[in-house]
mmCIF file of C-alpha atoms in Angstrom:
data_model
loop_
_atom_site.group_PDB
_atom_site.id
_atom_site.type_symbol
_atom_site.label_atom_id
_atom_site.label_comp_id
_atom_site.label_asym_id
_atom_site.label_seq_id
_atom_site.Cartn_x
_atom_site.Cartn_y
_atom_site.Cartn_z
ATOM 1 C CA UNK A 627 14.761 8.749 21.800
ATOM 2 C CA UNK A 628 15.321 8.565 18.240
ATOM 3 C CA UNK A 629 12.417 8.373 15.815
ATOM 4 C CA UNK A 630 12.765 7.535 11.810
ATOM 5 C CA UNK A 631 11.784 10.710 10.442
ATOM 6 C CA UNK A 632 9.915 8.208 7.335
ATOM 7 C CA UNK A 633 7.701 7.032 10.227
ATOM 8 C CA UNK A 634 6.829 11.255 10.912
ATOM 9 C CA UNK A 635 5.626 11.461 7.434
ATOM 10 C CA UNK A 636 4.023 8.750 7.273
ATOM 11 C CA UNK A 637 2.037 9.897 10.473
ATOM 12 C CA UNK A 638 1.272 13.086 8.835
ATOM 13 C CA UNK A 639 -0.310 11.603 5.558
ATOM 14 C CA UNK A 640 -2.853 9.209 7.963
ATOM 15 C CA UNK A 641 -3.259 12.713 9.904
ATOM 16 C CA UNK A 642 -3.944 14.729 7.262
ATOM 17 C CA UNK A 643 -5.952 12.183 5.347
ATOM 18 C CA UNK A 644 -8.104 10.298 8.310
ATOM 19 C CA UNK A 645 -7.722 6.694 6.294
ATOM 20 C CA UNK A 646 -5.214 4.544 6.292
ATOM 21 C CA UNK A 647 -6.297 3.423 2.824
ATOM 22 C CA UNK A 648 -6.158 6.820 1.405
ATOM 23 C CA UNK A 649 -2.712 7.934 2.805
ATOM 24 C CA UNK A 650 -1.422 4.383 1.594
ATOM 25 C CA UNK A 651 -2.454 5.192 -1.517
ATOM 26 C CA UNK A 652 -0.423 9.007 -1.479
ATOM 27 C CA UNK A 653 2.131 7.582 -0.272
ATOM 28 C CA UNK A 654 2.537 4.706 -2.097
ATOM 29 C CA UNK A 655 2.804 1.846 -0.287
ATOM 30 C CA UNK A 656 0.630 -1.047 1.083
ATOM 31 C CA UNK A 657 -2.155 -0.636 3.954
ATOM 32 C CA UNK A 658 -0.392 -3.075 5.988
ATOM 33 C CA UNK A 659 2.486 -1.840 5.465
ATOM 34 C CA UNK A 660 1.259 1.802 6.845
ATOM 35 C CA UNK A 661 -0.298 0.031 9.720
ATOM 36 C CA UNK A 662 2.638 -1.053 10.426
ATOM 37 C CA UNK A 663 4.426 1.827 10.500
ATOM 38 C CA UNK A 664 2.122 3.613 12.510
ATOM 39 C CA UNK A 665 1.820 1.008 15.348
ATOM 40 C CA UNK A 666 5.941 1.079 15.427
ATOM 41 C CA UNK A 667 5.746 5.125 16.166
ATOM 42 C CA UNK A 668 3.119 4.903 18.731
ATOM 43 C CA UNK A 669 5.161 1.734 20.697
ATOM 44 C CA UNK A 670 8.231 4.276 20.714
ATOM 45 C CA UNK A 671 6.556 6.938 21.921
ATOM 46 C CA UNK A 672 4.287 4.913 24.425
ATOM 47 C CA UNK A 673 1.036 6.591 23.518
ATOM 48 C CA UNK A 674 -1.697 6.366 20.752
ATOM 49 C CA UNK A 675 -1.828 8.176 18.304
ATOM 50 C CA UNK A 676 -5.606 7.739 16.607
ATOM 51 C CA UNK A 677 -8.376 5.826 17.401
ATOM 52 C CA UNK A 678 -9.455 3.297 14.824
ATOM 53 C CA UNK A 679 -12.833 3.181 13.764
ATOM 54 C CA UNK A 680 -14.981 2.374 10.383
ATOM 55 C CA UNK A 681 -15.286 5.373 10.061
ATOM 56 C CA UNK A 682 -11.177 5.850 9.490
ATOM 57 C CA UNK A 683 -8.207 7.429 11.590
ATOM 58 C CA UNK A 684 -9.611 9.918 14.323
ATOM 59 C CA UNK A 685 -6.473 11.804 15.703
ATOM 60 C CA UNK A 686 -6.130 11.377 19.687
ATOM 61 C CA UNK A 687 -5.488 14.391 21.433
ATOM 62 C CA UNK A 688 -1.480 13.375 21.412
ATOM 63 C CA UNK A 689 -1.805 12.717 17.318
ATOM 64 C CA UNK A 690 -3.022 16.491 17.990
ATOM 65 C CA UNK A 691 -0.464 17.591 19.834
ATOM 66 C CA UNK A 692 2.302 15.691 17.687
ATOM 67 C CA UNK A 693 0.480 16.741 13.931
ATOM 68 C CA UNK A 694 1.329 20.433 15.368
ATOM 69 C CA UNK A 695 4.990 19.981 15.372
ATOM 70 C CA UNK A 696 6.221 17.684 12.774
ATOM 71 C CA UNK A 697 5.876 19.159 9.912
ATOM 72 C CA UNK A 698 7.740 22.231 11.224
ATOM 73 C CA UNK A 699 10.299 19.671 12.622
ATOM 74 C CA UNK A 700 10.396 17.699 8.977
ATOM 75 C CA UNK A 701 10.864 21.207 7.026
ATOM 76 C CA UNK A 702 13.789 22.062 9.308
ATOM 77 C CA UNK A 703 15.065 18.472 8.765
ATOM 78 C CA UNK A 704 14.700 18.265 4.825
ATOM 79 C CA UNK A 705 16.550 22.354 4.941
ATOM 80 C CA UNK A 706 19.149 20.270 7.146
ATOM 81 C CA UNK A 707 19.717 17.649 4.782
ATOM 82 C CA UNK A 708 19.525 19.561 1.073
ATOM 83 C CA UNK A 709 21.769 22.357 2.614
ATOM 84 C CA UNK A 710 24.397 19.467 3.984
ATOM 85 C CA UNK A 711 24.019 17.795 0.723
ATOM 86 C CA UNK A 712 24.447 20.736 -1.461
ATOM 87 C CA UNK A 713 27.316 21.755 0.328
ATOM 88 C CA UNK A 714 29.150 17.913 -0.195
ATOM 89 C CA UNK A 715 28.248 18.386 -4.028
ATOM 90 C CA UNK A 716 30.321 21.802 -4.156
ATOM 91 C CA UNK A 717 33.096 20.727 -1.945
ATOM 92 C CA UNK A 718 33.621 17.223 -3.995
ATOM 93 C CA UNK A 719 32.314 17.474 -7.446
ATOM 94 C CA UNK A 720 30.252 14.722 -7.396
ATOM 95 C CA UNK A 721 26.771 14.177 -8.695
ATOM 96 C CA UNK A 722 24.752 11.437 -7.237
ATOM 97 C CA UNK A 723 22.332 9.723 -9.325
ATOM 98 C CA UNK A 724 20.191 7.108 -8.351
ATOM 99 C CA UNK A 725 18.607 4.860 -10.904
ATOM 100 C CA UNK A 726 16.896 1.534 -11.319
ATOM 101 C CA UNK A 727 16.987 -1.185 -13.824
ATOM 102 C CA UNK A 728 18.479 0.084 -16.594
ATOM 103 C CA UNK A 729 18.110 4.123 -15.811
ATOM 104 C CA UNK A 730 17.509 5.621 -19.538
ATOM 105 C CA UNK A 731 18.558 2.733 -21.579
ATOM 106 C CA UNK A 732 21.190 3.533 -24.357
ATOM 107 C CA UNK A 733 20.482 7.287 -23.099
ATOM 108 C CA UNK A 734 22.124 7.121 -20.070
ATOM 109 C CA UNK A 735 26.162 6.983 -20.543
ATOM 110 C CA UNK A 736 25.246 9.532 -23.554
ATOM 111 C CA UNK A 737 23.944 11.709 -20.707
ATOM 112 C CA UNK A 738 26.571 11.101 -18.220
ATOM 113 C CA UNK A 739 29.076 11.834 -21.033
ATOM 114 C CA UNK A 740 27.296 15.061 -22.026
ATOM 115 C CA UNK A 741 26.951 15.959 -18.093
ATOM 116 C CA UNK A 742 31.133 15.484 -17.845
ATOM 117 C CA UNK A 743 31.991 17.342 -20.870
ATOM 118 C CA UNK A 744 29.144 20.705 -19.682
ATOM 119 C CA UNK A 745 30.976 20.264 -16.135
ATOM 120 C CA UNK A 746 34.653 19.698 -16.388
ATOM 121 C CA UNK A 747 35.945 18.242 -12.904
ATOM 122 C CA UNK A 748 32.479 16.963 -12.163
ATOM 123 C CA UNK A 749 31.752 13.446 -12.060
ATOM 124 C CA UNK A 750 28.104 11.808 -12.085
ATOM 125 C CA UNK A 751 27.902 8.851 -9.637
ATOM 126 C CA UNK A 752 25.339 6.392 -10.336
ATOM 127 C CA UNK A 753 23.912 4.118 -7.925
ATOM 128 C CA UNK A 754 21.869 1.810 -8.446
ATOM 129 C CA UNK A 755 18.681 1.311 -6.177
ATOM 130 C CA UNK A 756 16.628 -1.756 -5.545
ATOM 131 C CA UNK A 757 13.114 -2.257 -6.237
ATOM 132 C CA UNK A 758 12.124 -1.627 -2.875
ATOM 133 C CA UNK A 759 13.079 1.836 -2.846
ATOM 134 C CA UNK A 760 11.342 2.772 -6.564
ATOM 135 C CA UNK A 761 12.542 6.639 -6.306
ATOM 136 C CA UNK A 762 15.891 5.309 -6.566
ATOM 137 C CA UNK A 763 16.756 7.257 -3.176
ATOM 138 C CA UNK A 764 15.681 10.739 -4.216
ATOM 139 C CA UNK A 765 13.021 10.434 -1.579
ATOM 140 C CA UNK A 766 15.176 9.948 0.900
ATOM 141 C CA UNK A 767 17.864 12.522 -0.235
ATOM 142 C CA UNK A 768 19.928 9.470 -0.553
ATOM 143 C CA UNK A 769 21.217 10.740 -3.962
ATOM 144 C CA UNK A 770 20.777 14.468 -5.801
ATOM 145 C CA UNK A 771 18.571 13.645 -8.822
ATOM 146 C CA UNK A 772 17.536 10.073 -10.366
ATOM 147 C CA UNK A 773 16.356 8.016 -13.365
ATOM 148 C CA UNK A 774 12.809 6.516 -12.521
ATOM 149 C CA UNK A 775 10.256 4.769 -13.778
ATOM 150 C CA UNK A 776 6.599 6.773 -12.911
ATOM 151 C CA UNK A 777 4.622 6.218 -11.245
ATOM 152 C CA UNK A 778 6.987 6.191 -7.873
ATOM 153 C CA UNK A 779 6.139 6.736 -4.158
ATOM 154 C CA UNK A 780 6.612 10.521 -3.204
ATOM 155 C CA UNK A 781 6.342 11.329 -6.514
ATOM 156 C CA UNK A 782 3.744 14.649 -5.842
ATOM 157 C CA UNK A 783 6.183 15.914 -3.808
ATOM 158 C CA UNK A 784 9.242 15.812 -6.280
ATOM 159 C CA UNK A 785 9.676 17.661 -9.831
ATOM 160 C CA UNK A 786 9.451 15.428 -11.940
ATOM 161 C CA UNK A 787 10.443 15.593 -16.046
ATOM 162 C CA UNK A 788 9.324 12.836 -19.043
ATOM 163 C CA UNK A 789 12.107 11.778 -20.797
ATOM 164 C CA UNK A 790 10.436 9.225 -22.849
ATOM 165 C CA UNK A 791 8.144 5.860 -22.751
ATOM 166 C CA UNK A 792 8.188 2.384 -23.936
ATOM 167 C CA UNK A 793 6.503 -0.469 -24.376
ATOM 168 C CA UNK A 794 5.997 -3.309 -21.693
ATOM 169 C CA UNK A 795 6.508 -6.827 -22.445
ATOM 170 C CA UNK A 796 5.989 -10.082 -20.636
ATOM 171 C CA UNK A 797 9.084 -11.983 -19.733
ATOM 172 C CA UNK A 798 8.245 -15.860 -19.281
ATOM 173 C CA UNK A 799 10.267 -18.895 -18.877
ATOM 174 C CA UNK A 800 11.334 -20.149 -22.134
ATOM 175 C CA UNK A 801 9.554 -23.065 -21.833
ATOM 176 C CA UNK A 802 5.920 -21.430 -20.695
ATOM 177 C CA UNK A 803 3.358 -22.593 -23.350
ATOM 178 C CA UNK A 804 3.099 -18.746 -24.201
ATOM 179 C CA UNK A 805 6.374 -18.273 -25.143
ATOM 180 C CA UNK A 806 5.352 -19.997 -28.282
ATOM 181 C CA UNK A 807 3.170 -16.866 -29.145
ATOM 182 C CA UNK A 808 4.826 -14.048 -31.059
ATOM 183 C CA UNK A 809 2.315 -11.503 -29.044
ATOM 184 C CA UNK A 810 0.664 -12.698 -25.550
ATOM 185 C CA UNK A 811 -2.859 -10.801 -25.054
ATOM 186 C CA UNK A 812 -2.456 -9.547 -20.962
ATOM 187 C CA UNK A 813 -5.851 -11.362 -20.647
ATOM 188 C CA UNK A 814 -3.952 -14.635 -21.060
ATOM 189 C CA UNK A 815 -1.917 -13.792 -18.186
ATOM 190 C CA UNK A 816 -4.304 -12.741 -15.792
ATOM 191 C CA UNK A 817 -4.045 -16.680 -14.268
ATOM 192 C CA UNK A 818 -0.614 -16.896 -14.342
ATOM 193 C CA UNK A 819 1.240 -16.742 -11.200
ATOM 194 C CA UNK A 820 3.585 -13.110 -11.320
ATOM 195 C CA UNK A 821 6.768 -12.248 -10.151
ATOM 196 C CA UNK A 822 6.754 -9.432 -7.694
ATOM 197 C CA UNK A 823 8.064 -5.990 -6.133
ATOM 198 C CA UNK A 824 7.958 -6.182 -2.328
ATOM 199 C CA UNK A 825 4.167 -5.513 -1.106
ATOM 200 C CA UNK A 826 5.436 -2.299 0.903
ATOM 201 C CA UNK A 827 6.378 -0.811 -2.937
ATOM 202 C CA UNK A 828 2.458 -0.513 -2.816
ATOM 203 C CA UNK A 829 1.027 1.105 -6.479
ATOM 204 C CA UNK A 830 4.493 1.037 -7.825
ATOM 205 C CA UNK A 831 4.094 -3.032 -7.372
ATOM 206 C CA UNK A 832 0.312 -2.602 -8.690
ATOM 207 C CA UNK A 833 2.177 -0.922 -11.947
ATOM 208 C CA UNK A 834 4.062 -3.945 -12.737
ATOM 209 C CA UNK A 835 1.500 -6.256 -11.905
ATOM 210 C CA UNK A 836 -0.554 -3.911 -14.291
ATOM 211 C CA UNK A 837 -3.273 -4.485 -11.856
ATOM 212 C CA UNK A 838 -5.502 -2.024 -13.171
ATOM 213 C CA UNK A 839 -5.759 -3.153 -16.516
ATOM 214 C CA UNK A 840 -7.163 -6.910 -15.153
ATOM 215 C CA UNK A 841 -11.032 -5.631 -14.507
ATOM 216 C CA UNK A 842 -10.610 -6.624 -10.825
ATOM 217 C CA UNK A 843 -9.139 -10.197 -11.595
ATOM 218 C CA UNK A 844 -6.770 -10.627 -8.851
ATOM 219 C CA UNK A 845 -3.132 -11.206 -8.930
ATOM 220 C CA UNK A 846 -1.459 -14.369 -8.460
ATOM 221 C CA UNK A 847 1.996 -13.801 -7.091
ATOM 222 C CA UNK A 848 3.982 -16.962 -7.376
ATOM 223 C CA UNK A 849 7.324 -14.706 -6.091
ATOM 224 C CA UNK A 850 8.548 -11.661 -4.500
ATOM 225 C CA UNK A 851 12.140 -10.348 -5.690
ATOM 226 C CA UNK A 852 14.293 -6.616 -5.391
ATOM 227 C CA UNK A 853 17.223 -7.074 -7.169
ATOM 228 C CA UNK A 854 17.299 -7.842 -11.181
ATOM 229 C CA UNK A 855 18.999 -10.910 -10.584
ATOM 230 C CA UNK A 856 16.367 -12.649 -8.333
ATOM 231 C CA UNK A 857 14.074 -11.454 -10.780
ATOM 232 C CA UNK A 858 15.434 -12.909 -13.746
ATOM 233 C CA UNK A 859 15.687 -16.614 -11.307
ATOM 234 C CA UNK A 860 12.411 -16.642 -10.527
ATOM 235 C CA UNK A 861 11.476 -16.416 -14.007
ATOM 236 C CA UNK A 862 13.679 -18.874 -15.395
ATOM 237 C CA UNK A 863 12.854 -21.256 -12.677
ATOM 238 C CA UNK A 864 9.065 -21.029 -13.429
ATOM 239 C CA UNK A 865 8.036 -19.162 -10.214
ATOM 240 C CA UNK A 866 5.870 -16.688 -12.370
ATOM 241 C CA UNK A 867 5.735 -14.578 -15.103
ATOM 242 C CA UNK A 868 6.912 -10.270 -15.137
ATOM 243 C CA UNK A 869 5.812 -7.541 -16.588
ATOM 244 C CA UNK A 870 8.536 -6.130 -18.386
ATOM 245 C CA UNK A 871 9.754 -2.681 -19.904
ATOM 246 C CA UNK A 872 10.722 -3.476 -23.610
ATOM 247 C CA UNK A 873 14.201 -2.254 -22.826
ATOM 248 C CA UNK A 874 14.506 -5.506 -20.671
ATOM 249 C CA UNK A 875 15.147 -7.906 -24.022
ATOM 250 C CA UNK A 876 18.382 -5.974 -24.434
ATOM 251 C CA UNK A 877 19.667 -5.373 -20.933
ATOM 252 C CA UNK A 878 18.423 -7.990 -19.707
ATOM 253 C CA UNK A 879 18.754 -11.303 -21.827
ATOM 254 C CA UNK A 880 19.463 -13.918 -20.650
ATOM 255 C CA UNK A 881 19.314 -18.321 -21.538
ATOM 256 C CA UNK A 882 15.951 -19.994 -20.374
ATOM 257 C CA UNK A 883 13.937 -16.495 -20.548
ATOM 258 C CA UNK A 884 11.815 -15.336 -23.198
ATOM 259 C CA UNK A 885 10.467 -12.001 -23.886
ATOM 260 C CA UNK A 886 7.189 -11.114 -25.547
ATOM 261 C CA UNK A 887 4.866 -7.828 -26.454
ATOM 262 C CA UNK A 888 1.572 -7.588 -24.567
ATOM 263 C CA UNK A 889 -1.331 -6.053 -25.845
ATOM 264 C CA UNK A 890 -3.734 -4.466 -23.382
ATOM 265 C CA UNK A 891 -1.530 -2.852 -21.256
ATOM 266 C CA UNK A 892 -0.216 1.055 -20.997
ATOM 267 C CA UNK A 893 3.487 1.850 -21.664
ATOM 268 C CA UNK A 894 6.074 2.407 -19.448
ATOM 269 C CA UNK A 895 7.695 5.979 -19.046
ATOM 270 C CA UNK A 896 11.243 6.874 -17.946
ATOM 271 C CA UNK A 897 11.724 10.598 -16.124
ATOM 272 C CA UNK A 898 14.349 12.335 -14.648
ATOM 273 C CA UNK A 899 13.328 13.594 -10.644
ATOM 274 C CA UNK A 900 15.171 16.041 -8.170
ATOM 275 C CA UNK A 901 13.427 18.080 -5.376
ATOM 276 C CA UNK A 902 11.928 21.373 -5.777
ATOM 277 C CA UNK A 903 14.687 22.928 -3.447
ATOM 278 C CA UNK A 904 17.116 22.506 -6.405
ATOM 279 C CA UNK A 905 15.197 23.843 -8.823
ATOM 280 C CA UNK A 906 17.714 26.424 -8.764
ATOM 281 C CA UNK A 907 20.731 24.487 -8.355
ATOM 282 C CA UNK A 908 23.077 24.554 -11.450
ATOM 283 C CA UNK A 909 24.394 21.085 -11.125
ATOM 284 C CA UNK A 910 21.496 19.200 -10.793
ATOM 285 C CA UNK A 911 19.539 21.245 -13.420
ATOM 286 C CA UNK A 912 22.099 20.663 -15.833
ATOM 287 C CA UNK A 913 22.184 17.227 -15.761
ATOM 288 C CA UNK A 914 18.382 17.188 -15.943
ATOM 289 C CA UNK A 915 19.197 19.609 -19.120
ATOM 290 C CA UNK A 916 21.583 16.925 -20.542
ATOM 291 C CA UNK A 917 18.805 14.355 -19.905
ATOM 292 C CA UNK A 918 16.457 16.257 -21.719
ATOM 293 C CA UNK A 919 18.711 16.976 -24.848
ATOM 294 C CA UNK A 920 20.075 13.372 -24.631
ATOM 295 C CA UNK A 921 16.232 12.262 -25.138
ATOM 296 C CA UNK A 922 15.032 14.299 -27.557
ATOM 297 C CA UNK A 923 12.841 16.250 -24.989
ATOM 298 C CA UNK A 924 12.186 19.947 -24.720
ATOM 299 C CA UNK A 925 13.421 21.800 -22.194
ATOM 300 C CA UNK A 926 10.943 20.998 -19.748
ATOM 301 C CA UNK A 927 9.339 18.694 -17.543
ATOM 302 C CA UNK A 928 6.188 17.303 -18.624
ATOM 303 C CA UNK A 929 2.769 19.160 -18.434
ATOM 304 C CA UNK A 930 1.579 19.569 -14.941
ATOM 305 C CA UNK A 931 4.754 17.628 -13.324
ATOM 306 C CA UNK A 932 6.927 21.024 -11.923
ATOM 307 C CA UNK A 933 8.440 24.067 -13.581
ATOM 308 C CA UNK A 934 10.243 24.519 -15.912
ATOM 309 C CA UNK A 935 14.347 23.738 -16.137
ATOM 310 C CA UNK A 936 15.811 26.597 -15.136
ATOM 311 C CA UNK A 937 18.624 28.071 -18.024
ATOM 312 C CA UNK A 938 21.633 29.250 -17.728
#
């Protein structure tokens, strides 16, 4: 029988935490979402795994017996993977980076650059995630280190360093009454219907809804894209209105979209992430170093995100 080893964690987390709301939350997706999940693991293992109650998750004497294993099984698994991966990077000389959107901006090919000329014969391959997967496949040891945008599922688990932040715009369709406005108050959007991340993207979706910052107003969501370019649509065609990083009026322009600045509503902030297990690996901590220099940043993550960049 083969089991998705994301469906293992995501057992843990309810395990560890007895709600499915709170391990949602840590792991950043949706309830239903998690509920899900969980239901899929117990139907392939034909047995049941907690007993629901309002009083949360109570772990059946098989959750027992499974909670004892896994996370021995997941370390050996993860030590699997980074070793495997870490021997690929030395063998081919490639870096992979995962980003979304835009990665750093302007900052990025200045970092790649920087990253080829401090590694001669190494090469940084970028790949681009979609929305759906918000730690651009670090996560998932789908790629070595990665451009995000925080706050991003699995992020306590990850180092994590601030490059910089920027403000968030709305983008609108070019004929939306508030396009007229040279700066939209977010309390003037809070009817609107919004363009969305998938629901399983849980708070990262919340963070671009900027659903903390309506005082409990709830969200309209007129649309539900994962690509830039069904995002853009969507807009244009008057499905909704999206919260924006500034950034987006230069990367993404684009006829029959208009971009505005929002008051009322925190900034968005752009970090570079890897896994602790290469905090000691010289190729990914010196691209992290050129991301840091390229930036203007210290040589450091932020305060509280991991330790510090290792020097060589």
């Amino acid at each position: 029988m083969d089991v998705d080893t994301r469906l293992l964690r995501y057992f843990v987390a309810v395990a560890e935490d007895g709600s499915l709301t709170r391990a949602a939350q840590r792991l950043f997706v949706s309830q239903p979402a998690l509920t899900k999940q969980i239901k899929q693991l117990e139907a392939q293992l034909g047995v049941r795994l907690f007993t629901r109650s309002r009083a949360g998750m109570a772990v059946t004497e098989a959750g027992r017996a499974l909670a004892e294993r896994v996370p021995a099984l997941l370390g050996d698994w993860d030590r699997t993977v980074r070793e495997t991966r870490a021997t690929a990077i030395r063998s081919h000389h490639v870096l992979r980076v995962g980003f979304l959107a835009s990665g750093a901006n302007e900052a990025t090919p200045r970092i790649v650059a920087e990253f080829a000329r401090r590694r001669p014969g190494w090469r940084a391959e970028m790949r681009q995630a979609a929305w759906s997967n918000p730690s651009a496949g670090l996560a998932d040891a789908e790629v070595d280190v990665a451009l995000v945008r925080l706050p991003f599922p699995g992020q306590e688990s990850l180092r994590v360093a601030a490059l910089f932040t920027e403000p968030r715009c709305v983008a609108l369709a070019a004929a939306h009454p508030l396009a007229a406005r040279e700066v939209v108050p977010f309390r003037a959007l809070w009817d609107e219907p919004f363009v969305a991340a998938p629901a399983e993207t849980g708070r990262w979706r919340d963070y671009w809804l900027a659903a903390d910052e309506r005082g409990g107003h709830p969200v309209d969501v007129g649309a539900v894209t994962d690509q830039p370019d069904e995002w853009l649509s969507a807009i244009a065609n008057g499905y909704g209105v999206a919260i924006a990083p500034e950034s987006a009026t230069r990367f993404y322009a684009r006829p029959g979209i208009t971009y505005r600045p929002v008051t009322g509503i925190s900034p968005s902030e752009v970090a570079v992430a890897w896994a602790p297990a290469d905090d000691t690996n010289p190729v990914v901590q010196g691209f992290v170093r050129c991301c840091l220099a390229e930036t203007g940043r210290a040589d450091g993550p932020a305060p509280g995100r991991g330790p510090g960049v290792p020097s060589t």
